Short mmCIF file of N, CA and C in Angstrom, two decimals:
data_model
loop_
_atom_site.label_atom_id
_atom_site.label_comp_id
_atom_site.label_asym_id
_atom_site.label_seq_id
_atom_site.Cartn_x
_atom_site.Cartn_y
_atom_site.Cartn_z
N MET A 1 -24.74 -9.63 -6.48
CA MET A 1 -25.28 -8.90 -5.18
C MET A 1 -25.23 -7.40 -5.29
N ASN A 2 -26.05 -6.59 -5.02
CA ASN A 2 -26.08 -5.28 -4.94
C ASN A 2 -25.84 -4.82 -3.59
N TYR A 3 -25.28 -3.46 -3.12
CA TYR A 3 -24.66 -2.99 -2.02
C TYR A 3 -25.37 -1.87 -1.89
N ARG A 4 -26.33 -1.74 -0.57
CA ARG A 4 -26.77 -0.35 -0.80
C ARG A 4 -26.11 0.74 0.65
N TYR A 5 -25.40 0.04 0.96
CA TYR A 5 -24.27 1.12 1.66
C TYR A 5 -23.05 2.08 1.09
N ILE A 6 -22.48 2.69 1.49
CA ILE A 6 -21.55 3.43 1.13
C ILE A 6 -20.14 2.51 1.56
N GLN A 7 -19.47 2.48 0.58
CA GLN A 7 -18.28 1.56 1.18
C GLN A 7 -16.77 2.25 0.60
N PHE A 8 -16.02 1.64 1.53
CA PHE A 8 -14.47 2.06 1.87
C PHE A 8 -14.06 1.00 0.76
N PHE A 9 -12.99 1.29 -0.31
CA PHE A 9 -12.45 0.31 -1.25
C PHE A 9 -11.10 0.82 -1.32
N THR A 10 -10.37 -0.09 -1.30
CA THR A 10 -8.84 -0.14 -1.33
C THR A 10 -8.49 -1.40 -2.36
N ALA A 11 -7.27 -0.62 -3.33
CA ALA A 11 -6.76 -1.47 -4.26
C ALA A 11 -5.53 -1.12 -4.49
N THR A 12 -4.45 -2.12 -4.44
CA THR A 12 -2.91 -2.07 -4.07
C THR A 12 -2.34 -2.73 -5.56
N ILE A 13 -1.67 -1.99 -5.80
CA ILE A 13 -0.86 -2.34 -6.93
C ILE A 13 0.30 -3.63 -6.64
N LEU A 14 0.54 -3.94 -7.48
CA LEU A 14 0.91 -5.67 -7.28
C LEU A 14 2.30 -5.38 -6.45
N TRP A 15 2.40 -6.23 -5.59
CA TRP A 15 3.75 -6.05 -4.52
C TRP A 15 4.10 -4.94 -4.27
N TRP A 16 3.20 -4.22 -4.36
CA TRP A 16 3.31 -2.65 -3.57
C TRP A 16 4.38 -1.82 -4.05
N LYS A 17 4.34 -2.10 -5.61
CA LYS A 17 5.44 -1.29 -6.47
C LYS A 17 4.79 -0.03 -6.29
N PRO A 18 5.54 1.25 -6.85
CA PRO A 18 5.16 2.59 -6.64
C PRO A 18 4.63 2.87 -8.19
N LEU A 19 3.69 2.15 -8.52
CA LEU A 19 3.15 2.34 -10.07
C LEU A 19 2.71 3.46 -10.26
N LEU A 20 2.03 4.11 -9.62
CA LEU A 20 0.85 5.19 -9.41
C LEU A 20 1.88 6.91 -9.04
N LYS A 21 3.25 6.49 -8.89
CA LYS A 21 4.17 7.57 -8.46
C LYS A 21 3.42 8.70 -9.78
N PRO A 22 3.87 8.53 -11.05
CA PRO A 22 3.80 9.37 -12.27
C PRO A 22 2.32 10.06 -12.22
N ASP A 23 2.32 11.27 -11.96
CA ASP A 23 0.63 11.91 -12.35
C ASP A 23 -0.18 11.83 -13.05
N LYS A 24 0.49 11.28 -14.61
CA LYS A 24 -0.10 10.67 -15.53
C LYS A 24 -1.10 9.40 -15.01
N TYR A 25 -0.64 8.62 -14.41
CA TYR A 25 -1.43 7.29 -13.86
C TYR A 25 -2.33 7.60 -13.22
N LYS A 26 -1.90 8.64 -12.17
CA LYS A 26 -2.99 9.01 -11.11
C LYS A 26 -4.21 9.48 -12.08
N GLN A 27 -4.02 10.40 -13.41
CA GLN A 27 -4.86 11.09 -13.90
C GLN A 27 -5.81 9.81 -14.55
N ILE A 28 -5.28 8.80 -14.80
CA ILE A 28 -5.82 7.88 -15.32
C ILE A 28 -6.95 7.23 -14.47
N ILE A 29 -6.74 7.00 -13.11
CA ILE A 29 -7.77 6.79 -12.00
C ILE A 29 -8.65 7.98 -12.01
N ILE A 30 -8.08 9.07 -11.97
CA ILE A 30 -9.18 10.28 -12.10
C ILE A 30 -10.22 10.34 -13.00
N ASP A 31 -9.82 10.19 -14.27
CA ASP A 31 -10.53 10.27 -15.75
C ASP A 31 -11.58 8.98 -15.32
N THR A 32 -11.01 7.72 -15.06
CA THR A 32 -11.93 6.49 -14.84
C THR A 32 -12.91 6.98 -13.89
N LEU A 33 -12.76 7.56 -12.91
CA LEU A 33 -13.56 7.85 -11.77
C LEU A 33 -14.71 8.91 -12.16
N ARG A 34 -14.04 9.53 -13.17
CA ARG A 34 -15.13 10.59 -13.90
C ARG A 34 -16.09 9.91 -14.64
N PHE A 35 -15.49 9.07 -15.54
CA PHE A 35 -16.51 8.41 -16.35
C PHE A 35 -17.37 7.46 -15.55
N LEU A 36 -16.91 6.77 -14.46
CA LEU A 36 -17.88 5.98 -13.84
C LEU A 36 -19.12 6.81 -13.38
N THR A 37 -18.92 7.97 -12.75
CA THR A 37 -19.93 8.89 -12.02
C THR A 37 -20.63 9.45 -13.03
N GLU A 38 -20.14 9.88 -14.41
CA GLU A 38 -20.82 10.42 -15.20
C GLU A 38 -22.06 9.40 -16.07
N ASN A 39 -21.48 8.20 -15.90
CA ASN A 39 -22.75 7.05 -16.71
C ASN A 39 -23.08 6.41 -15.43
N LYS A 40 -23.15 6.81 -14.26
CA LYS A 40 -24.22 6.82 -13.09
C LYS A 40 -23.83 5.22 -12.69
N ARG A 41 -22.63 4.76 -12.77
CA ARG A 41 -22.54 3.51 -12.22
C ARG A 41 -22.08 3.49 -10.39
N VAL A 42 -21.42 5.11 -10.65
CA VAL A 42 -21.26 4.70 -8.87
C VAL A 42 -21.23 6.17 -8.55
N LYS A 43 -21.28 6.75 -6.88
CA LYS A 43 -21.10 7.95 -6.82
C LYS A 43 -19.77 7.95 -5.72
N ILE A 44 -19.13 8.81 -5.82
CA ILE A 44 -17.49 9.03 -5.23
C ILE A 44 -17.67 10.05 -4.11
N TYR A 45 -17.62 9.86 -2.89
CA TYR A 45 -17.43 10.59 -1.94
C TYR A 45 -16.24 10.85 -1.43
N GLY A 46 -15.20 10.30 -1.85
CA GLY A 46 -13.88 10.64 -1.19
C GLY A 46 -12.90 9.60 -2.07
N PHE A 47 -11.61 9.91 -1.96
CA PHE A 47 -10.46 9.37 -2.67
C PHE A 47 -9.16 9.77 -2.01
N VAL A 48 -8.09 8.82 -2.34
CA VAL A 48 -6.85 9.40 -2.59
C VAL A 48 -6.20 8.62 -3.34
N ILE A 49 -5.33 9.09 -3.88
CA ILE A 49 -4.32 8.10 -5.02
C ILE A 49 -3.01 8.05 -4.46
N MET A 50 -2.65 7.04 -3.81
CA MET A 50 -1.17 7.04 -3.51
C MET A 50 -0.14 6.34 -4.58
N PRO A 51 0.95 6.55 -4.41
CA PRO A 51 1.81 6.02 -5.11
C PRO A 51 1.87 4.40 -5.69
N ASN A 52 1.14 3.51 -4.47
CA ASN A 52 1.24 2.13 -4.52
C ASN A 52 -0.37 1.51 -4.18
N HIS A 53 -1.08 2.40 -3.97
CA HIS A 53 -2.53 2.11 -3.83
C HIS A 53 -3.48 3.38 -3.88
N ILE A 54 -4.69 3.13 -3.98
CA ILE A 54 -5.69 3.99 -3.76
C ILE A 54 -6.84 3.74 -2.68
N HIS A 55 -7.44 4.73 -2.42
CA HIS A 55 -8.86 4.47 -1.20
C HIS A 55 -9.76 5.03 -2.08
N LEU A 56 -11.05 4.67 -1.74
CA LEU A 56 -11.94 5.26 -2.44
C LEU A 56 -13.20 5.14 -1.39
N VAL A 57 -13.93 6.32 -1.23
CA VAL A 57 -15.34 6.28 -0.36
C VAL A 57 -16.55 6.36 -1.39
N TRP A 58 -17.08 4.99 -1.84
CA TRP A 58 -18.00 5.16 -2.92
C TRP A 58 -19.21 4.45 -2.72
N LYS A 59 -20.24 4.38 -3.47
CA LYS A 59 -21.19 3.53 -3.51
C LYS A 59 -21.87 3.15 -5.20
N VAL A 60 -21.67 2.00 -5.36
CA VAL A 60 -22.35 1.22 -6.65
C VAL A 60 -23.75 1.49 -6.70
N ASN A 61 -24.02 2.20 -8.14
CA ASN A 61 -25.46 2.58 -8.55
C ASN A 61 -26.27 0.93 -8.15
N GLU A 62 -27.20 0.98 -7.69
CA GLU A 62 -28.19 -0.05 -7.94
C GLU A 62 -28.37 -1.17 -9.04
N ASP A 63 -28.20 -0.33 -10.17
CA ASP A 63 -28.30 -1.24 -11.40
C ASP A 63 -27.20 -1.86 -11.70
N TYR A 64 -25.97 -1.78 -10.81
CA TYR A 64 -24.98 -2.47 -11.14
C TYR A 64 -24.34 -3.31 -10.09
N LEU A 65 -23.64 -4.44 -10.32
CA LEU A 65 -23.38 -5.23 -9.41
C LEU A 65 -21.77 -4.71 -8.78
N LEU A 66 -21.64 -4.77 -7.64
CA LEU A 66 -20.24 -4.19 -6.92
C LEU A 66 -19.03 -4.82 -7.81
N LYS A 67 -19.07 -6.62 -7.92
CA LYS A 67 -17.98 -6.75 -8.46
C LYS A 67 -17.46 -6.70 -9.57
N ASP A 68 -18.73 -6.40 -10.51
CA ASP A 68 -18.34 -6.04 -12.15
C ASP A 68 -17.88 -4.46 -12.15
N VAL A 69 -18.18 -3.87 -11.32
CA VAL A 69 -17.90 -2.12 -11.12
C VAL A 69 -16.52 -2.35 -10.98
N GLN A 70 -15.89 -2.82 -9.77
CA GLN A 70 -14.84 -3.19 -9.21
C GLN A 70 -13.92 -3.58 -10.40
N ARG A 71 -14.22 -4.91 -11.03
CA ARG A 71 -13.41 -5.46 -11.91
C ARG A 71 -13.31 -4.63 -13.38
N ASP A 72 -14.28 -3.89 -13.78
CA ASP A 72 -14.29 -2.71 -14.76
C ASP A 72 -13.09 -1.87 -14.60
N PHE A 73 -13.55 -1.00 -13.54
CA PHE A 73 -12.35 -0.40 -12.92
C PHE A 73 -10.92 -0.63 -12.90
N LEU A 74 -10.82 -1.79 -12.04
CA LEU A 74 -9.45 -1.96 -12.23
C LEU A 74 -8.83 -2.74 -13.44
N LYS A 75 -9.78 -3.30 -14.53
CA LYS A 75 -9.25 -3.76 -15.51
C LYS A 75 -8.94 -2.80 -16.52
N TYR A 76 -9.54 -1.52 -16.72
CA TYR A 76 -9.42 -0.48 -17.48
C TYR A 76 -8.29 0.17 -17.24
N THR A 77 -8.26 0.78 -15.91
CA THR A 77 -7.08 1.26 -15.60
C THR A 77 -5.75 0.67 -15.79
N ALA A 78 -5.67 -0.82 -15.20
CA ALA A 78 -4.48 -1.41 -15.87
C ALA A 78 -4.26 -1.28 -17.23
N GLN A 79 -5.45 -1.49 -18.12
CA GLN A 79 -5.03 -1.40 -19.69
C GLN A 79 -4.46 -0.12 -19.99
N GLN A 80 -4.97 0.90 -19.86
CA GLN A 80 -4.55 2.02 -19.95
C GLN A 80 -2.73 2.65 -19.44
N ILE A 81 -2.72 1.73 -18.19
CA ILE A 81 -1.46 1.96 -18.14
C ILE A 81 -0.28 1.29 -18.63
N LYS A 82 -0.64 -0.40 -18.71
CA LYS A 82 -0.06 -0.82 -19.37
C LYS A 82 0.25 -0.31 -21.18
N PHE A 83 -0.73 0.15 -21.64
CA PHE A 83 -0.85 0.58 -23.05
C PHE A 83 0.39 2.00 -22.92
N ASP A 84 0.49 3.05 -21.85
CA ASP A 84 1.63 3.89 -21.64
C ASP A 84 2.75 3.13 -21.66
N LEU A 85 2.72 2.38 -20.68
CA LEU A 85 4.26 1.65 -20.79
C LEU A 85 4.64 1.12 -21.60
N ILE A 86 3.79 0.51 -22.49
CA ILE A 86 4.72 -0.31 -23.80
C ILE A 86 5.26 0.85 -24.80
N LYS A 87 4.23 1.98 -24.83
CA LYS A 87 4.73 3.05 -25.69
C LYS A 87 5.82 3.64 -24.99
N ASN A 88 6.00 4.40 -23.80
CA ASN A 88 6.67 5.11 -23.18
C ASN A 88 8.04 4.69 -21.92
N HIS A 89 7.71 3.49 -21.33
CA HIS A 89 8.43 3.18 -20.40
C HIS A 89 8.59 1.58 -20.75
N PRO A 90 9.05 1.04 -21.55
CA PRO A 90 9.02 -0.44 -22.06
C PRO A 90 9.58 -1.34 -21.06
N ALA A 91 10.82 -0.60 -20.39
CA ALA A 91 11.66 -1.43 -19.30
C ALA A 91 10.90 -1.53 -18.17
N VAL A 92 9.82 -0.73 -18.05
CA VAL A 92 9.13 -1.14 -16.63
C VAL A 92 8.19 -2.54 -16.60
N LEU A 93 7.80 -2.81 -17.61
CA LEU A 93 7.24 -4.04 -17.99
C LEU A 93 7.32 -5.42 -16.98
N PRO A 94 8.24 -5.60 -17.36
CA PRO A 94 9.17 -6.88 -16.75
C PRO A 94 8.89 -6.89 -14.93
N HIS A 95 8.90 -5.95 -14.65
CA HIS A 95 8.31 -5.89 -13.45
C HIS A 95 7.05 -6.21 -12.62
N PHE A 96 6.13 -6.10 -13.90
CA PHE A 96 4.70 -6.61 -13.63
C PHE A 96 4.30 -7.58 -14.55
N GLU A 97 5.28 -8.53 -14.67
CA GLU A 97 5.33 -9.67 -15.50
C GLU A 97 4.72 -10.98 -14.65
N VAL A 98 3.75 -11.63 -14.94
CA VAL A 98 3.24 -12.53 -14.40
C VAL A 98 2.83 -13.86 -15.02
N ASN A 99 2.74 -14.08 -16.05
CA ASN A 99 2.76 -15.21 -17.14
C ASN A 99 1.51 -16.14 -16.88
N LEU A 100 0.13 -15.63 -16.55
CA LEU A 100 -0.69 -16.59 -15.72
C LEU A 100 -1.06 -16.76 -17.36
N LYS A 101 -2.44 -17.64 -17.05
CA LYS A 101 -3.09 -18.16 -18.37
C LYS A 101 -4.15 -17.24 -19.07
N ASP A 102 -4.45 -16.23 -17.86
CA ASP A 102 -5.10 -15.13 -18.67
C ASP A 102 -4.59 -13.78 -18.72
N ARG A 103 -3.24 -13.76 -18.57
CA ARG A 103 -2.62 -12.19 -18.66
C ARG A 103 -1.32 -12.60 -18.36
N GLN A 104 -0.39 -11.59 -19.06
CA GLN A 104 1.14 -11.43 -19.13
C GLN A 104 1.56 -10.81 -18.13
N TYR A 105 0.79 -9.60 -17.82
CA TYR A 105 1.24 -8.68 -17.14
C TYR A 105 -0.21 -8.79 -16.06
N GLN A 106 0.28 -7.95 -14.82
CA GLN A 106 -0.98 -7.71 -13.97
C GLN A 106 -0.18 -6.58 -12.71
N PHE A 107 -0.98 -5.30 -12.73
CA PHE A 107 -0.86 -4.36 -12.27
C PHE A 107 -1.59 -4.23 -10.79
N TRP A 108 -2.61 -4.31 -10.69
CA TRP A 108 -3.54 -4.80 -9.47
C TRP A 108 -3.22 -6.18 -8.65
N GLU A 109 -3.30 -5.91 -7.08
CA GLU A 109 -3.30 -6.79 -6.43
C GLU A 109 -4.95 -7.70 -6.66
N ARG A 110 -4.55 -9.08 -6.33
CA ARG A 110 -6.16 -9.36 -6.56
C ARG A 110 -7.19 -9.11 -5.35
N ASN A 111 -8.23 -9.37 -5.13
CA ASN A 111 -9.27 -9.26 -4.32
C ASN A 111 -8.83 -7.90 -3.19
N PRO A 112 -9.38 -6.76 -4.03
CA PRO A 112 -9.40 -5.34 -3.45
C PRO A 112 -10.28 -5.76 -2.22
N LEU A 113 -10.01 -4.61 -1.27
CA LEU A 113 -10.92 -4.69 0.15
C LEU A 113 -12.00 -3.90 -0.30
N SER A 114 -13.07 -4.17 0.36
CA SER A 114 -14.13 -3.55 0.42
C SER A 114 -15.06 -3.51 1.66
N VAL A 115 -15.45 -2.65 2.24
CA VAL A 115 -15.77 -2.50 3.35
C VAL A 115 -16.91 -1.84 3.46
N ASP A 116 -18.38 -2.16 4.19
CA ASP A 116 -19.64 -1.31 4.09
C ASP A 116 -19.22 -0.33 5.24
N LEU A 117 -19.77 0.78 4.84
CA LEU A 117 -19.93 1.91 6.21
C LEU A 117 -21.25 2.26 6.64
N TYR A 118 -21.41 2.10 7.66
CA TYR A 118 -22.59 1.74 8.03
C TYR A 118 -23.45 3.37 8.82
N SER A 119 -22.21 4.20 9.10
CA SER A 119 -22.81 5.75 9.53
C SER A 119 -22.01 6.80 9.17
N PRO A 120 -22.80 7.73 9.37
CA PRO A 120 -22.47 8.76 9.06
C PRO A 120 -20.67 9.30 9.71
N LYS A 121 -20.69 8.73 10.91
CA LYS A 121 -19.62 8.88 11.53
C LYS A 121 -18.45 7.93 11.31
N VAL A 122 -18.89 7.07 10.65
CA VAL A 122 -17.78 5.92 10.34
C VAL A 122 -17.15 6.61 9.01
N ILE A 123 -17.57 6.95 8.28
CA ILE A 123 -17.67 7.51 6.79
C ILE A 123 -16.73 8.84 7.00
N ALA A 124 -16.95 9.67 7.84
CA ALA A 124 -16.05 10.76 8.56
C ALA A 124 -14.95 10.44 8.81
N GLN A 125 -14.75 9.18 9.76
CA GLN A 125 -13.61 8.48 9.90
C GLN A 125 -12.77 8.03 8.82
N LYS A 126 -13.13 7.58 7.69
CA LYS A 126 -12.43 6.85 6.76
C LYS A 126 -12.10 8.04 5.77
N LEU A 127 -12.72 9.12 5.79
CA LEU A 127 -12.41 10.30 4.90
C LEU A 127 -11.27 10.71 5.85
N ALA A 128 -11.33 11.08 6.78
CA ALA A 128 -9.91 11.73 7.73
C ALA A 128 -9.07 10.89 7.63
N TYR A 129 -9.18 9.73 7.79
CA TYR A 129 -8.04 8.50 7.38
C TYR A 129 -7.27 8.58 5.98
N ILE A 130 -8.18 8.69 4.96
CA ILE A 130 -7.58 8.77 3.41
C ILE A 130 -6.99 9.95 3.04
N HIS A 131 -7.52 11.19 3.83
CA HIS A 131 -6.83 12.53 3.44
C HIS A 131 -5.62 12.73 4.22
N ALA A 132 -5.56 12.00 5.34
CA ALA A 132 -4.11 11.90 6.17
C ALA A 132 -3.18 11.37 5.53
N ASN A 133 -3.70 10.12 4.80
CA ASN A 133 -2.49 9.36 4.00
C ASN A 133 -1.39 10.20 3.47
N PRO A 134 -1.51 11.19 2.58
CA PRO A 134 -0.26 11.68 1.91
C PRO A 134 0.79 12.07 2.80
N LEU A 135 0.28 12.57 3.99
CA LEU A 135 1.20 13.02 5.24
C LEU A 135 1.76 11.84 5.99
N LYS A 136 1.60 10.54 5.93
CA LYS A 136 1.93 9.80 6.71
C LYS A 136 3.61 9.49 6.96
N GLY A 137 4.10 8.84 7.82
CA GLY A 137 5.44 8.34 7.75
C GLY A 137 6.29 8.27 6.75
N LYS A 138 6.00 7.06 5.91
CA LYS A 138 6.93 6.68 4.76
C LYS A 138 6.53 7.59 3.68
N TRP A 139 5.54 8.30 3.58
CA TRP A 139 4.83 9.17 2.34
C TRP A 139 5.59 10.56 2.26
N LEU A 140 4.93 10.91 3.28
CA LEU A 140 5.38 12.38 3.34
C LEU A 140 5.38 13.46 1.77
N LEU A 141 4.23 12.86 1.20
CA LEU A 141 3.87 13.71 -0.30
C LEU A 141 3.51 15.14 -0.13
N ALA A 142 3.27 15.48 1.00
CA ALA A 142 2.64 17.05 1.22
C ALA A 142 2.99 17.22 2.43
N ASN A 143 3.19 18.62 2.70
CA ASN A 143 2.96 19.20 4.31
C ASN A 143 1.87 19.37 4.79
N SER A 144 0.80 19.53 4.46
CA SER A 144 -0.68 19.80 4.60
C SER A 144 -1.54 18.95 3.52
N PRO A 145 -2.72 18.26 4.23
CA PRO A 145 -3.45 17.55 3.17
C PRO A 145 -3.90 18.66 1.92
N ASP A 146 -4.21 19.86 2.53
CA ASP A 146 -4.83 20.71 0.99
C ASP A 146 -3.82 20.79 0.04
N GLN A 147 -2.34 20.67 0.21
CA GLN A 147 -1.55 20.47 -0.77
C GLN A 147 -1.14 19.30 -1.53
N TYR A 148 -1.64 18.21 -1.30
CA TYR A 148 -1.76 17.09 -2.04
C TYR A 148 -3.22 17.17 -2.93
N TRP A 149 -2.77 17.29 -4.06
CA TRP A 149 -3.93 17.44 -5.69
C TRP A 149 -4.91 16.01 -5.59
N PHE A 150 -4.18 15.06 -5.69
CA PHE A 150 -4.84 13.56 -6.04
C PHE A 150 -5.72 13.11 -4.48
N SER A 151 -6.69 14.07 -4.32
CA SER A 151 -7.44 13.61 -2.84
C SER A 151 -8.68 14.41 -3.15
N SER A 152 -9.41 14.18 -2.15
CA SER A 152 -10.77 14.94 -1.99
C SER A 152 -10.87 15.92 -0.96
N TYR A 153 -9.84 16.15 -0.19
CA TYR A 153 -9.63 16.76 0.79
C TYR A 153 -10.09 18.07 0.66
N ARG A 154 -9.97 18.83 -0.24
CA ARG A 154 -10.20 20.28 -0.73
C ARG A 154 -11.53 20.42 -0.99
N PHE A 155 -12.55 19.22 -1.60
CA PHE A 155 -13.77 19.11 -1.52
C PHE A 155 -14.70 19.41 -0.29
N TYR A 156 -13.89 18.84 0.94
CA TYR A 156 -14.67 18.91 1.89
C TYR A 156 -14.35 19.91 3.12
N GLU A 157 -13.08 19.98 2.83
CA GLU A 157 -12.25 21.30 3.75
C GLU A 157 -12.48 22.76 3.50
N MET A 158 -12.30 22.65 1.93
CA MET A 158 -12.28 24.09 1.42
C MET A 158 -13.30 24.70 0.21
N ASN A 159 -14.52 23.49 0.27
CA ASN A 159 -15.57 23.55 -0.48
C ASN A 159 -15.04 23.85 -1.84
N ILE A 160 -13.82 23.26 -2.36
CA ILE A 160 -13.37 23.38 -3.92
C ILE A 160 -13.63 21.78 -4.62
N ASP A 161 -14.19 21.93 -5.45
CA ASP A 161 -14.60 20.84 -6.33
C ASP A 161 -13.85 20.90 -7.70
N GLU A 162 -12.50 19.94 -7.46
CA GLU A 162 -11.55 20.32 -8.59
C GLU A 162 -11.88 19.48 -9.63
N PHE A 163 -12.66 18.24 -9.45
CA PHE A 163 -12.74 16.81 -10.29
C PHE A 163 -14.12 16.71 -10.69
N GLY A 164 -15.03 17.59 -10.32
CA GLY A 164 -16.66 17.63 -10.79
C GLY A 164 -17.19 15.97 -10.65
N PHE A 165 -16.60 15.27 -9.81
CA PHE A 165 -17.46 13.75 -9.64
C PHE A 165 -18.06 13.60 -8.68
N LEU A 166 -17.51 14.51 -7.51
CA LEU A 166 -17.72 13.93 -6.11
C LEU A 166 -18.88 14.40 -5.61
N THR A 167 -19.64 13.83 -4.82
CA THR A 167 -20.67 13.99 -3.78
C THR A 167 -20.52 13.66 -2.24
N HIS A 168 -20.93 15.19 -1.83
CA HIS A 168 -20.87 15.04 -0.42
C HIS A 168 -21.79 13.90 0.68
N TYR A 169 -20.84 13.06 1.15
CA TYR A 169 -21.69 12.09 1.66
C TYR A 169 -22.71 12.11 2.74
N LEU A 170 -22.90 13.27 3.13
CA LEU A 170 -23.91 13.71 3.95
C LEU A 170 -25.40 13.62 3.12
N GLU A 171 -25.20 13.78 1.75
CA GLU A 171 -26.12 13.81 1.07
C GLU A 171 -27.00 12.71 0.71
N ASP A 172 -26.39 11.73 1.01
CA ASP A 172 -26.58 10.36 0.98
C ASP A 172 -27.01 9.82 1.98
N CYS A 173 -26.89 10.09 3.15
CA CYS A 173 -26.64 9.72 4.68
C CYS A 173 -28.02 9.73 5.37
#
């Protein structure tokens, strides 16, 4: 099934562990989003990468299935993180051991959230929510949204495109 709406997507690290705290794992997410955009699988309108989850505002290209793009994105990022853990942080791997039939380790919770966004107003609300996420109570990752690099805030509020893969949502509404 193809989706014609921009969507709000949330994926969470297994057991809410802060696996994405190191910047190198956030960079894996950034590089994968860039790849998906360059290969015209998705348009990325907004994002934030938190220590234990990510939020995206994106739209899957009509030539691809949403479930396939989500699966490939999560699988690839998990593999890249696993490779780094094996090489550089093997003591962390047991924290993600699941010993299922099809895998020994799991990094993402199953069944990520995807919600259709039907209007520019709702898209703007979701962007405001994700851009404020790093400033919330337990996180306090920055004093202001423009200080948190792993988000699309500066793209919208300061017209700075540091990632090269973002599209303003109003271009497609």
